[in-house]
mmCIF file of C-alpha atoms in Angstrom:
data_model
loop_
_atom_site.group_PDB
_atom_site.id
_atom_site.type_symbol
_atom_site.label_atom_id
_atom_site.label_comp_id
_atom_site.label_asym_id
_atom_site.label_seq_id
_atom_site.Cartn_x
_atom_site.Cartn_y
_atom_site.Cartn_z
ATOM 1 C CA MET U 771 -39.647 51.925 -57.333
ATOM 2 C CA TYR U 772 -39.289 48.356 -57.650
ATOM 3 C CA ALA U 773 -41.080 48.020 -54.733
ATOM 4 C CA TYR U 774 -44.385 50.034 -55.694
ATOM 5 C CA SER U 775 -44.285 48.046 -59.095
ATOM 6 C CA LEU U 776 -43.982 44.768 -57.372
ATOM 7 C CA LEU U 777 -47.534 45.909 -54.787
ATOM 8 C CA ASP U 778 -48.913 47.639 -57.447
ATOM 9 C CA ASP U 779 -49.801 44.487 -59.865
ATOM 10 C CA CYS U 780 -50.261 41.891 -57.269
ATOM 11 C CA VAL U 781 -53.723 41.843 -57.320
ATOM 12 C CA LEU U 782 -55.724 38.792 -56.977
ATOM 13 C CA LEU U 783 -58.032 39.615 -58.710
ATOM 14 C CA TYR U 784 -56.457 40.418 -61.941
ATOM 15 C CA PRO U 785 -56.220 37.352 -63.751
ATOM 16 C CA VAL U 786 -59.349 36.183 -62.565
ATOM 17 C CA TYR U 787 -61.635 39.095 -62.807
ATOM 18 C CA ALA U 788 -62.881 38.517 -66.359
ATOM 19 C CA LEU U 789 -64.874 35.147 -64.619
ATOM 20 C CA LEU U 790 -66.036 37.498 -62.070
ATOM 21 C CA PHE U 791 -67.704 39.294 -64.617
ATOM 22 C CA SER U 792 -68.470 36.147 -66.849
ATOM 23 C CA ASP U 793 -69.994 34.119 -63.536
ATOM 24 C CA ALA U 794 -72.103 37.079 -62.864
ATOM 25 C CA GLY U 795 -74.014 36.994 -65.706
ATOM 26 C CA LEU U 796 -72.158 39.185 -68.079
ATOM 27 C CA SER U 797 -71.846 38.821 -71.648
ATOM 28 C CA VAL U 798 -68.567 38.539 -73.471
ATOM 29 C CA ALA U 799 -70.058 42.238 -74.980
ATOM 30 C CA GLN U 800 -70.821 43.464 -71.526
ATOM 31 C CA ILE U 801 -67.622 42.364 -70.333
ATOM 32 C CA SER U 802 -66.481 44.728 -73.618
ATOM 33 C CA SER U 803 -68.260 47.595 -72.323
ATOM 34 C CA LEU U 804 -66.510 47.721 -69.178
ATOM 35 C CA PHE U 805 -63.351 47.853 -70.692
ATOM 36 C CA VAL U 806 -64.556 50.828 -73.279
ATOM 37 C CA LEU U 807 -65.785 52.610 -70.419
ATOM 38 C CA TRP U 808 -61.981 52.122 -68.250
ATOM 39 C CA SER U 809 -60.300 53.513 -71.117
ATOM 40 C CA LEU U 810 -62.600 56.094 -71.574
ATOM 41 C CA THR U 811 -62.742 57.416 -67.934
ATOM 42 C CA GLY U 812 -58.962 57.193 -68.679
ATOM 43 C CA ILE U 813 -59.024 59.378 -72.127
ATOM 44 C CA VAL U 814 -61.053 62.108 -70.296
ATOM 45 C CA LEU U 815 -58.486 62.290 -67.356
ATOM 46 C CA GLU U 816 -55.172 61.377 -68.716
ATOM 47 C CA VAL U 817 -54.172 64.560 -70.225
ATOM 48 C CA PRO U 818 -55.836 66.653 -67.134
ATOM 49 C CA SER U 819 -53.902 64.553 -64.809
ATOM 50 C CA GLY U 820 -50.297 64.902 -66.364
ATOM 51 C CA ALA U 821 -50.844 68.316 -66.528
ATOM 52 C CA LEU U 822 -51.537 68.573 -63.226
ATOM 53 C CA ALA U 823 -48.182 65.931 -62.087
ATOM 54 C CA ASP U 824 -46.678 68.974 -63.479
ATOM 55 C CA ALA U 825 -47.798 71.672 -61.723
ATOM 56 C CA VAL U 826 -48.718 69.990 -58.441
ATOM 57 C CA SER U 827 -46.660 67.006 -57.516
ATOM 58 C CA ARG U 828 -46.655 63.708 -58.948
ATOM 59 C CA ARG U 829 -45.912 61.958 -55.496
ATOM 60 C CA LEU U 830 -49.424 62.817 -55.109
ATOM 61 C CA LEU U 831 -51.342 60.975 -57.788
ATOM 62 C CA LEU U 832 -48.841 58.565 -57.397
ATOM 63 C CA TRP U 833 -50.052 57.266 -54.182
ATOM 64 C CA THR U 834 -53.764 58.494 -54.021
ATOM 65 C CA GLY U 835 -54.609 56.347 -57.085
ATOM 66 C CA PRO U 836 -54.265 52.967 -55.863
ATOM 67 C CA LEU U 837 -56.449 53.984 -53.397
ATOM 68 C CA LEU U 838 -59.283 54.926 -55.772
ATOM 69 C CA SER U 839 -58.650 51.630 -57.500
ATOM 70 C CA ALA U 840 -58.857 49.553 -53.546
ATOM 71 C CA THR U 841 -62.161 51.099 -53.446
ATOM 72 C CA GLY U 842 -63.662 49.810 -56.953
ATOM 73 C CA PHE U 843 -62.160 46.313 -55.861
ATOM 74 C CA ALA U 844 -64.129 46.648 -52.612
ATOM 75 C CA LEU U 845 -67.289 47.370 -54.747
ATOM 76 C CA TRP U 846 -66.681 44.394 -56.973
ATOM 77 C CA THR U 847 -66.410 41.673 -54.221
ATOM 78 C CA VAL U 848 -68.894 43.404 -51.767
ATOM 79 C CA ALA U 849 -71.801 43.708 -54.467
ATOM 80 C CA PRO U 850 -70.959 41.882 -57.850
ATOM 81 C CA SER U 851 -73.181 43.504 -60.651
ATOM 82 C CA TYR U 852 -72.822 45.152 -63.849
ATOM 83 C CA TRP U 853 -73.030 49.110 -62.492
ATOM 84 C CA THR U 854 -71.019 48.231 -59.987
ATOM 85 C CA PHE U 855 -68.202 47.071 -62.161
ATOM 86 C CA ALA U 856 -68.544 50.100 -63.812
ATOM 87 C CA LEU U 857 -67.887 51.942 -61.154
ATOM 88 C CA GLY U 858 -65.116 49.901 -59.938
ATOM 89 C CA PHE U 859 -63.308 50.628 -63.780
ATOM 90 C CA VAL U 860 -64.057 54.353 -63.660
ATOM 91 C CA LEU U 861 -62.059 54.460 -60.122
ATOM 92 C CA TRP U 862 -59.435 52.441 -61.561
ATOM 93 C CA GLY U 863 -59.509 54.137 -64.691
ATOM 94 C CA ALA U 864 -59.082 57.261 -63.073
ATOM 95 C CA LYS U 865 -56.212 55.788 -61.271
ATOM 96 C CA GLY U 866 -54.592 54.809 -64.455
ATOM 97 C CA ALA U 867 -54.403 58.405 -65.732
ATOM 98 C CA PHE U 868 -52.818 59.629 -62.089
ATOM 99 C CA GLY U 869 -49.894 57.215 -62.496
ATOM 100 C CA SER U 870 -49.495 57.843 -66.168
ATOM 101 C CA GLY U 871 -46.907 60.660 -67.496
ATOM 102 C CA ALA U 872 -46.404 60.829 -63.555
ATOM 103 C CA LEU U 873 -44.691 58.175 -62.586
ATOM 104 C CA GLU U 874 -42.185 58.604 -66.181
ATOM 105 C CA ALA U 875 -41.771 61.464 -65.533
ATOM 106 C CA LEU U 876 -40.769 61.509 -61.859
ATOM 107 C CA VAL U 877 -38.296 58.435 -62.573
ATOM 108 C CA TYR U 878 -36.612 60.618 -65.785
ATOM 109 C CA GLU U 879 -36.010 63.468 -64.026
ATOM 110 C CA GLU U 880 -35.333 62.000 -60.182
ATOM 111 C CA LEU U 881 -32.249 59.929 -63.027
ATOM 112 C CA SER U 882 -31.860 62.829 -64.138
ATOM 113 C CA HIS U 883 -31.228 64.418 -61.141
ATOM 114 C CA LEU U 884 -28.511 61.992 -60.143
ATOM 115 C CA GLY U 885 -26.904 62.376 -63.709
ATOM 116 C CA ALA U 886 -28.210 59.121 -64.798
ATOM 117 C CA ALA U 887 -30.687 59.452 -66.953
ATOM 118 C CA ASP U 888 -29.522 56.932 -69.724
ATOM 119 C CA ARG U 889 -30.479 54.672 -67.057
ATOM 120 C CA TYR U 890 -33.889 54.912 -67.741
ATOM 121 C CA ALA U 891 -34.586 51.853 -69.871
ATOM 122 C CA HIS U 892 -32.999 49.921 -67.410
ATOM 123 C CA VAL U 893 -34.873 51.260 -64.050
ATOM 124 C CA MET U 894 -38.176 51.520 -66.021
ATOM 125 C CA GLY U 895 -37.066 47.429 -67.807
ATOM 126 C CA ARG U 896 -36.919 46.237 -64.235
ATOM 127 C CA ALA U 897 -39.822 48.191 -62.788
ATOM 128 C CA ARG U 898 -42.132 46.392 -65.497
ATOM 129 C CA ALA U 899 -40.285 43.115 -64.456
ATOM 130 C CA ALA U 900 -40.903 43.616 -60.998
ATOM 131 C CA ALA U 901 -44.461 44.777 -61.712
ATOM 132 C CA LEU U 902 -44.833 41.543 -63.711
ATOM 133 C CA ALA U 903 -43.494 39.414 -61.119
ATOM 134 C CA GLY U 904 -46.243 41.191 -59.051
ATOM 135 C CA VAL U 905 -48.761 40.111 -61.255
ATOM 136 C CA MET U 906 -47.074 36.313 -62.008
ATOM 137 C CA ALA U 907 -47.498 36.115 -57.857
ATOM 138 C CA ALA U 908 -51.165 37.148 -58.058
ATOM 139 C CA THR U 909 -51.710 34.773 -60.717
ATOM 140 C CA ALA U 910 -50.179 31.794 -58.835
ATOM 141 C CA LEU U 911 -51.896 32.733 -55.583
ATOM 142 C CA ALA U 912 -55.132 33.865 -57.474
ATOM 143 C CA GLY U 913 -56.361 29.687 -58.028
ATOM 144 C CA PRO U 914 -55.481 28.605 -54.594
ATOM 145 C CA VAL U 915 -57.484 31.282 -53.013
ATOM 146 C CA LEU U 916 -60.307 31.579 -55.350
ATOM 147 C CA GLY U 917 -60.877 27.494 -54.165
ATOM 148 C CA ALA U 918 -60.506 28.120 -50.716
ATOM 149 C CA GLY U 919 -62.070 31.654 -50.408
ATOM 150 C CA GLY U 920 -63.852 32.414 -53.366
ATOM 151 C CA TYR U 921 -63.731 35.974 -54.774
ATOM 152 C CA GLY U 922 -64.370 37.521 -51.071
ATOM 153 C CA VAL U 923 -60.979 36.779 -50.111
ATOM 154 C CA VAL U 924 -59.411 37.212 -53.648
ATOM 155 C CA GLY U 925 -61.022 41.165 -53.392
ATOM 156 C CA ALA U 926 -60.075 41.651 -50.356
ATOM 157 C CA ALA U 927 -56.286 41.062 -50.527
ATOM 158 C CA SER U 928 -56.242 42.993 -53.565
ATOM 159 C CA VAL U 929 -57.667 46.109 -51.841
ATOM 160 C CA GLY U 930 -54.753 45.340 -49.261
ATOM 161 C CA ALA U 931 -52.392 45.220 -51.880
ATOM 162 C CA CYS U 932 -53.644 48.765 -53.908
ATOM 163 C CA VAL U 933 -53.211 49.826 -49.888
ATOM 164 C CA LEU U 934 -49.441 49.236 -49.302
ATOM 165 C CA THR U 935 -48.986 50.082 -52.958
ATOM 166 C CA ALA U 936 -50.097 53.962 -51.666
ATOM 167 C CA VAL U 937 -47.643 53.474 -48.409
ATOM 168 C CA VAL U 938 -44.500 52.863 -50.730
ATOM 169 C CA ALA U 939 -45.675 55.952 -53.239
ATOM 170 C CA GLY U 940 -45.662 58.576 -50.439
ATOM 171 C CA ARG U 941 -41.787 57.589 -49.790
ATOM 172 C CA PHE U 942 -41.015 58.582 -53.881
ATOM 173 C CA PRO U 943 -38.182 61.844 -53.911
ATOM 174 C CA GLU U 944 -39.301 64.198 -55.764
ATOM 175 C CA HIS U 945 -36.967 66.783 -57.019
ATOM 176 C CA ARG U 946 -37.974 69.396 -60.046
ATOM 177 C CA ASP U 947 -35.924 70.405 -62.249
ATOM 178 C CA ARG U 948 -34.984 74.421 -61.799
ATOM 179 C CA GLU U 949 -33.849 74.831 -65.851
ATOM 180 C CA THR U 950 -37.173 73.143 -67.041
ATOM 181 C CA LYS U 951 -39.362 75.779 -64.746
ATOM 182 C CA ALA U 952 -37.887 78.847 -66.029
ATOM 183 C CA ALA U 953 -38.405 77.674 -69.504
ATOM 184 C CA THR U 954 -42.363 78.154 -68.638
ATOM 185 C CA ASP U 955 -42.703 80.833 -66.767
ATOM 186 C CA ALA U 956 -42.702 79.309 -63.523
ATOM 187 C CA VAL U 957 -44.454 81.130 -60.425
ATOM 188 C CA PRO U 958 -42.465 82.761 -58.337
ATOM 189 C CA SER U 959 -40.249 80.137 -55.490
ATOM 190 C CA PRO U 960 -41.354 81.119 -52.403
ATOM 191 C CA ALA U 961 -38.695 82.244 -49.811
ATOM 192 C CA SER U 962 -39.460 78.661 -47.946
ATOM 193 C CA ALA U 963 -38.890 76.511 -51.272
ATOM 194 C CA SER U 964 -35.445 74.721 -51.152
ATOM 195 C CA ALA U 965 -33.675 75.284 -54.299
ATOM 196 C CA SER U 966 -34.206 71.742 -55.094
ATOM 197 C CA GLU U 967 -37.875 71.515 -54.212
ATOM 198 C CA GLU U 968 -39.107 74.941 -56.256
ATOM 199 C CA PRO U 969 -42.586 74.620 -56.861
ATOM 200 C CA SER U 970 -43.819 74.051 -60.530
ATOM 201 C CA PRO U 971 -45.919 76.380 -63.385
ATOM 202 C CA GLY U 972 -49.565 76.701 -63.241
ATOM 203 C CA TRP U 973 -51.627 73.915 -64.667
ATOM 204 C CA ALA U 974 -52.450 75.546 -67.783
ATOM 205 C CA ALA U 975 -48.798 76.912 -68.478
ATOM 206 C CA SER U 976 -47.984 73.459 -68.286
ATOM 207 C CA LEU U 977 -50.658 72.023 -70.446
ATOM 208 C CA ARG U 978 -49.692 74.929 -73.031
ATOM 209 C CA ALA U 979 -46.251 73.631 -73.405
ATOM 210 C CA GLY U 980 -46.682 70.046 -73.621
ATOM 211 C CA LEU U 981 -49.102 70.573 -76.740
ATOM 212 C CA SER U 982 -46.931 72.587 -77.858
ATOM 213 C CA GLU U 983 -43.898 70.046 -77.761
ATOM 214 C CA ALA U 984 -45.520 67.627 -79.101
ATOM 215 C CA ARG U 985 -47.487 69.468 -82.450
ATOM 216 C CA GLY U 986 -43.999 71.611 -83.077
ATOM 217 C CA ASP U 987 -41.509 68.817 -82.700
ATOM 218 C CA ARG U 988 -41.434 66.433 -85.309
ATOM 219 C CA THR U 989 -39.332 63.716 -83.571
ATOM 220 C CA VAL U 990 -41.705 64.259 -80.248
ATOM 221 C CA ARG U 991 -44.617 63.753 -82.520
ATOM 222 C CA GLY U 992 -42.946 60.235 -84.063
ATOM 223 C CA ALA U 993 -41.551 59.087 -80.668
ATOM 224 C CA LEU U 994 -45.657 60.166 -78.930
ATOM 225 C CA LEU U 995 -47.182 58.140 -81.719
ATOM 226 C CA LEU U 996 -44.909 54.662 -81.454
ATOM 227 C CA VAL U 997 -46.275 54.504 -78.137
ATOM 228 C CA PRO U 998 -49.965 53.788 -78.421
ATOM 229 C CA ALA U 999 -48.913 51.860 -81.833
ATOM 230 C CA VAL U 1000 -46.909 49.295 -79.511
ATOM 231 C CA THR U 1001 -48.731 48.958 -76.445
ATOM 232 C CA ALA U 1002 -52.516 49.372 -77.292
ATOM 233 C CA VAL U 1003 -53.937 46.313 -78.871
ATOM 234 C CA TRP U 1004 -51.227 43.257 -76.685
ATOM 235 C CA GLY U 1005 -52.269 45.785 -74.207
ATOM 236 C CA ALA U 1006 -55.899 45.215 -74.255
ATOM 237 C CA LEU U 1007 -55.329 41.403 -75.686
ATOM 238 C CA ASP U 1008 -54.344 41.007 -72.032
ATOM 239 C CA GLU U 1009 -57.408 41.716 -70.884
ATOM 240 C CA TYR U 1010 -59.316 39.025 -72.680
ATOM 241 C CA THR U 1011 -56.477 36.275 -72.081
ATOM 242 C CA PRO U 1012 -58.172 34.453 -69.420
ATOM 243 C CA LEU U 1013 -60.706 33.623 -71.620
ATOM 244 C CA LEU U 1014 -58.408 32.727 -74.233
ATOM 245 C CA VAL U 1015 -57.153 30.101 -72.515
ATOM 246 C CA ARG U 1016 -60.225 28.757 -70.768
ATOM 247 C CA GLU U 1017 -61.841 28.457 -74.760
ATOM 248 C CA ALA U 1018 -58.438 25.790 -75.045
ATOM 249 C CA GLY U 1019 -59.236 23.913 -72.785
ATOM 250 C CA ALA U 1020 -57.990 25.021 -69.506
ATOM 251 C CA THR U 1021 -60.451 24.728 -66.421
ATOM 252 C CA ASP U 1022 -60.858 27.583 -63.928
ATOM 253 C CA THR U 1023 -58.699 26.664 -61.330
ATOM 254 C CA GLU U 1024 -55.706 26.383 -64.039
ATOM 255 C CA VAL U 1025 -56.627 29.420 -65.889
ATOM 256 C CA PRO U 1026 -54.149 31.387 -63.488
ATOM 257 C CA TRP U 1027 -51.140 28.904 -64.170
ATOM 258 C CA TRP U 1028 -51.265 29.175 -67.779
ATOM 259 C CA LEU U 1029 -51.336 32.647 -67.918
ATOM 260 C CA LEU U 1030 -48.622 32.271 -65.293
ATOM 261 C CA LEU U 1031 -46.539 31.013 -68.370
ATOM 262 C CA ILE U 1032 -47.338 34.158 -70.589
ATOM 263 C CA TRP U 1033 -46.299 36.610 -68.172
ATOM 264 C CA VAL U 1034 -42.991 34.597 -67.676
ATOM 265 C CA GLY U 1035 -42.704 36.242 -71.301
ATOM 266 C CA ALA U 1036 -43.663 39.216 -70.531
ATOM 267 C CA THR U 1037 -41.251 39.441 -67.840
ATOM 268 C CA ALA U 1038 -38.334 38.326 -70.009
ATOM 269 C CA GLY U 1039 -39.278 41.701 -72.232
ATOM 270 C CA SER U 1040 -38.530 43.777 -69.546
ATOM 271 C CA LEU U 1041 -35.497 42.050 -68.130
ATOM 272 C CA LEU U 1042 -34.164 43.041 -72.109
ATOM 273 C CA ALA U 1043 -34.728 46.114 -72.340
ATOM 274 C CA GLY U 1044 -31.741 47.737 -70.696
ATOM 275 C CA PRO U 1045 -29.584 45.795 -73.552
ATOM 276 C CA ALA U 1046 -31.687 46.345 -76.186
ATOM 277 C CA ARG U 1047 -31.945 50.303 -75.284
ATOM 278 C CA ASP U 1048 -30.291 50.672 -78.612
ATOM 279 C CA LEU U 1049 -32.407 48.606 -80.935
ATOM 280 C CA THR U 1050 -32.591 50.516 -84.417
ATOM 281 C CA THR U 1051 -35.579 51.655 -85.985
ATOM 282 C CA GLY U 1052 -34.921 48.811 -88.843
ATOM 283 C CA ALA U 1053 -34.737 45.606 -85.765
ATOM 284 C CA PHE U 1054 -37.646 47.317 -84.032
ATOM 285 C CA ALA U 1055 -39.804 46.533 -86.963
ATOM 286 C CA THR U 1056 -38.363 42.984 -87.685
ATOM 287 C CA LEU U 1057 -38.640 42.365 -83.888
ATOM 288 C CA LEU U 1058 -42.555 43.542 -84.135
ATOM 289 C CA ALA U 1059 -43.223 41.576 -86.936
ATOM 290 C CA CYS U 1060 -42.138 38.216 -85.240
ATOM 291 C CA ALA U 1061 -44.059 39.041 -82.615
ATOM 292 C CA ALA U 1062 -46.754 39.310 -84.379
ATOM 293 C CA ALA U 1063 -46.292 36.001 -86.205
ATOM 294 C CA ALA U 1064 -46.022 34.359 -82.625
ATOM 295 C CA LEU U 1065 -49.486 35.491 -81.082
ATOM 296 C CA ALA U 1066 -51.107 34.886 -84.447
ATOM 297 C CA ALA U 1067 -49.682 30.887 -84.630
ATOM 298 C CA GLY U 1068 -50.210 30.595 -80.545
ATOM 299 C CA ALA U 1069 -53.819 32.215 -80.286
ATOM 300 C CA ALA U 1070 -54.685 29.826 -82.727
ATOM 301 C CA LEU U 1071 -54.550 27.190 -80.399
ATOM 302 C CA PRO U 1072 -56.996 23.939 -81.217
ATOM 303 C CA ALA U 1073 -57.841 25.111 -84.606
ATOM 304 C CA THR U 1074 -54.092 24.822 -85.884
ATOM 305 C CA GLY U 1075 -53.640 21.591 -83.660
ATOM 306 C CA LEU U 1076 -50.908 23.133 -81.552
ATOM 307 C CA PRO U 1077 -51.444 21.108 -78.230
ATOM 308 C CA LEU U 1078 -52.107 23.770 -75.451
ATOM 309 C CA PRO U 1079 -48.895 24.433 -74.167
ATOM 310 C CA ALA U 1080 -46.982 24.724 -77.147
ATOM 311 C CA GLY U 1081 -50.194 27.688 -78.288
ATOM 312 C CA ILE U 1082 -49.411 29.381 -74.503
ATOM 313 C CA ALA U 1083 -45.573 29.439 -75.387
ATOM 314 C CA LEU U 1084 -46.092 31.395 -78.713
ATOM 315 C CA VAL U 1085 -48.270 33.620 -77.434
ATOM 316 C CA ALA U 1086 -45.520 33.700 -74.228
ATOM 317 C CA VAL U 1087 -42.975 34.371 -77.092
ATOM 318 C CA ALA U 1088 -45.396 37.190 -78.227
ATOM 319 C CA PHE U 1089 -45.817 38.881 -75.190
ATOM 320 C CA CYS U 1090 -42.128 39.024 -74.344
ATOM 321 C CA ALA U 1091 -41.317 40.864 -77.960
ATOM 322 C CA PHE U 1092 -44.379 43.376 -77.017
ATOM 323 C CA GLN U 1093 -43.093 44.325 -73.697
ATOM 324 C CA LEU U 1094 -39.493 44.931 -74.908
ATOM 325 C CA THR U 1095 -40.998 47.167 -77.444
ATOM 326 C CA THR U 1096 -43.132 48.723 -75.309
ATOM 327 C CA VAL U 1097 -40.152 49.626 -72.197
ATOM 328 C CA LEU U 1098 -38.087 50.716 -76.024
ATOM 329 C CA ALA U 1099 -40.784 52.913 -77.331
ATOM 330 C CA ASP U 1100 -41.514 54.953 -73.697
ATOM 331 C CA THR U 1101 -38.085 55.286 -73.834
ATOM 332 C CA ARG U 1102 -37.249 56.890 -77.310
ATOM 333 C CA LEU U 1103 -40.390 59.525 -75.832
ATOM 334 C CA GLN U 1104 -39.022 59.853 -73.070
ATOM 335 C CA ASN U 1105 -35.433 61.015 -74.303
ATOM 336 C CA SER U 1106 -37.108 62.733 -77.034
ATOM 337 C CA ILE U 1107 -38.742 65.438 -74.364
ATOM 338 C CA THR U 1108 -36.951 68.496 -73.731
ATOM 339 C CA GLY U 1109 -39.386 70.713 -72.500
ATOM 340 C CA PRO U 1110 -40.912 71.403 -68.408
ATOM 341 C CA SER U 1111 -44.069 69.342 -68.942
ATOM 342 C CA ARG U 1112 -42.799 66.021 -69.177
ATOM 343 C CA ALA U 1113 -45.725 64.417 -67.382
ATOM 344 C CA THR U 1114 -48.065 66.476 -70.205
ATOM 345 C CA VAL U 1115 -46.264 65.455 -73.111
ATOM 346 C CA THR U 1116 -46.426 61.836 -71.674
ATOM 347 C CA SER U 1117 -50.177 61.775 -70.463
ATOM 348 C CA LEU U 1118 -50.434 62.520 -74.393
ATOM 349 C CA ALA U 1119 -49.168 59.340 -75.475
ATOM 350 C CA GLY U 1120 -51.478 57.616 -72.929
ATOM 351 C CA ALA U 1121 -54.518 59.565 -73.883
ATOM 352 C CA ALA U 1122 -53.449 58.115 -77.468
ATOM 353 C CA THR U 1123 -53.001 54.540 -76.303
ATOM 354 C CA GLU U 1124 -56.121 54.558 -74.453
ATOM 355 C CA LEU U 1125 -58.396 55.980 -77.421
ATOM 356 C CA THR U 1126 -56.614 52.786 -79.780
ATOM 357 C CA THR U 1127 -57.586 50.811 -77.238
ATOM 358 C CA VAL U 1128 -61.329 51.442 -76.759
ATOM 359 C CA THR U 1129 -61.286 50.942 -80.160
ATOM 360 C CA VAL U 1130 -59.788 46.906 -79.709
ATOM 361 C CA TYR U 1131 -62.004 46.366 -77.205
ATOM 362 C CA GLY U 1132 -65.305 47.321 -79.563
ATOM 363 C CA THR U 1133 -63.798 45.334 -82.294
ATOM 364 C CA TYR U 1134 -62.658 42.530 -79.889
ATOM 365 C CA GLY U 1135 -66.468 42.270 -78.584
ATOM 366 C CA LEU U 1136 -67.908 42.182 -81.867
ATOM 367 C CA LEU U 1137 -65.796 39.625 -83.633
ATOM 368 C CA ALA U 1138 -65.747 37.507 -80.240
ATOM 369 C CA SER U 1139 -69.446 37.451 -80.438
ATOM 370 C CA THR U 1140 -69.157 35.916 -84.042
ATOM 371 C CA THR U 1141 -65.674 34.360 -83.737
ATOM 372 C CA THR U 1142 -63.570 32.275 -81.198
ATOM 373 C CA HIS U 1143 -61.296 34.056 -78.749
ATOM 374 C CA GLY U 1144 -58.603 32.030 -80.533
ATOM 375 C CA ALA U 1145 -59.212 33.522 -84.106
ATOM 376 C CA THR U 1146 -60.317 37.072 -82.550
ATOM 377 C CA PHE U 1147 -56.717 36.830 -81.275
ATOM 378 C CA ALA U 1148 -54.796 36.312 -84.753
ATOM 379 C CA VAL U 1149 -57.043 39.126 -86.380
ATOM 380 C CA PHE U 1150 -55.211 41.897 -84.106
ATOM 381 C CA ALA U 1151 -51.395 40.750 -85.042
ATOM 382 C CA ALA U 1152 -51.887 42.549 -88.437
ATOM 383 C CA PRO U 1153 -51.932 45.757 -86.693
ATOM 384 C CA TYR U 1154 -48.625 45.009 -85.741
ATOM 385 C CA LEU U 1155 -47.503 43.991 -89.248
ATOM 386 C CA LEU U 1156 -48.557 47.244 -90.314
ATOM 387 C CA THR U 1157 -46.670 49.282 -88.092
ATOM 388 C CA ALA U 1158 -43.752 47.207 -88.838
ATOM 389 C CA LEU U 1159 -43.706 47.981 -92.243
ATOM 390 C CA MET U 1160 -44.659 51.341 -91.484
ATOM 391 C CA LEU U 1161 -41.008 51.645 -89.622
ATOM 392 C CA ALA U 1162 -39.313 50.260 -91.796
ATOM 393 C CA CYS U 1163 -40.463 52.285 -94.620
ATOM 394 C CA LYS U 1164 -39.824 55.183 -92.335
ATOM 395 C CA ARG U 1165 -37.505 57.863 -93.293
ATOM 396 C CA PRO U 1166 -35.028 58.921 -89.897
ATOM 397 C CA GLY U 1167 -35.790 62.552 -89.202
ATOM 398 C CA PRO U 1168 -32.612 64.756 -87.993
ATOM 399 C CA GLY U 1169 -30.839 63.245 -84.857
ATOM 400 C CA GLU U 1170 -33.082 59.872 -85.335
ATOM 401 C CA ASP U 1171 -31.329 56.628 -86.199
ATOM 402 C CA THR U 1172 -31.770 54.065 -89.140
#
């Protein structure tokens, strides 16, 4: 799991693809339209792929997805243009949909199979830390590789990382829970199937069970809605951090190094997820509010008179808190799910996240066309303040913390 997470994000194109698009002549509005297309692809495929993961194999989707993104990255570097960028984002969006829901469900149920479901926050926190270590490794290498070999070499290395990710994903264990299948009128097991690997219910049955649980259980519904509220905005802003840093005065070859500082903060947030897994709703709300304040202050950068290092450090602190709350929100969701269609329910949260992300991309494109990237980042601190206020005023339901 940790190797998969590391390789999946050790893609040298990640810290520089916004620069690739800009250097290919794309405007901020065109770049934002690509991000919207990316998210729309995820929205369309998210829930169907989650139900497919419940019905067929989560491991299957996890190893085929990286091969799709590898194809897209190859297209970007071989024939860079708006339309190849768009096709690459469709493939990358499909990869994201394949993994969203399937990964969380596989990890949670494999831990349950071992009697260690309470370790989910620890494992996912460390896995996300491994992913961020991959991001940081790619960030550290991207500048020197870009300077030495250009976008072609950066793209080739990115394709290689995706292929290795697929190879590792093919090694995941996958045990399916017997009691979960019984609850959804699973297809009868063939005589050749082992007791630990009985077949899952059909696609339609998985989809119905997931939708029913998300709609009918207040605790699941609340945990599901918290995921996009915490995840979507900062996940979208991440795509614009290279432009924010460059606007603040960094050169193109310096941009990856400043991004490295931001991802150190996010990695720290991942590693804190295990110790903070029992954080109360009130403490969760306070953490979000503090993160929003740090983001607004740090993103303003030169406008507030902050030197570049101080501004980026504040953004890193904000990303630390956002990453921590992202893992904790996912943990709350997984702990609330009791039905058989775990990947489907998780994919519903992913679809809601993607839909919110589309709104952020579109709004960002409009705002950044009329003001600075720093001011636009600061505006997007407001949704986190609103979410924190709603959590602080929320009345807990049965079995929920205060």
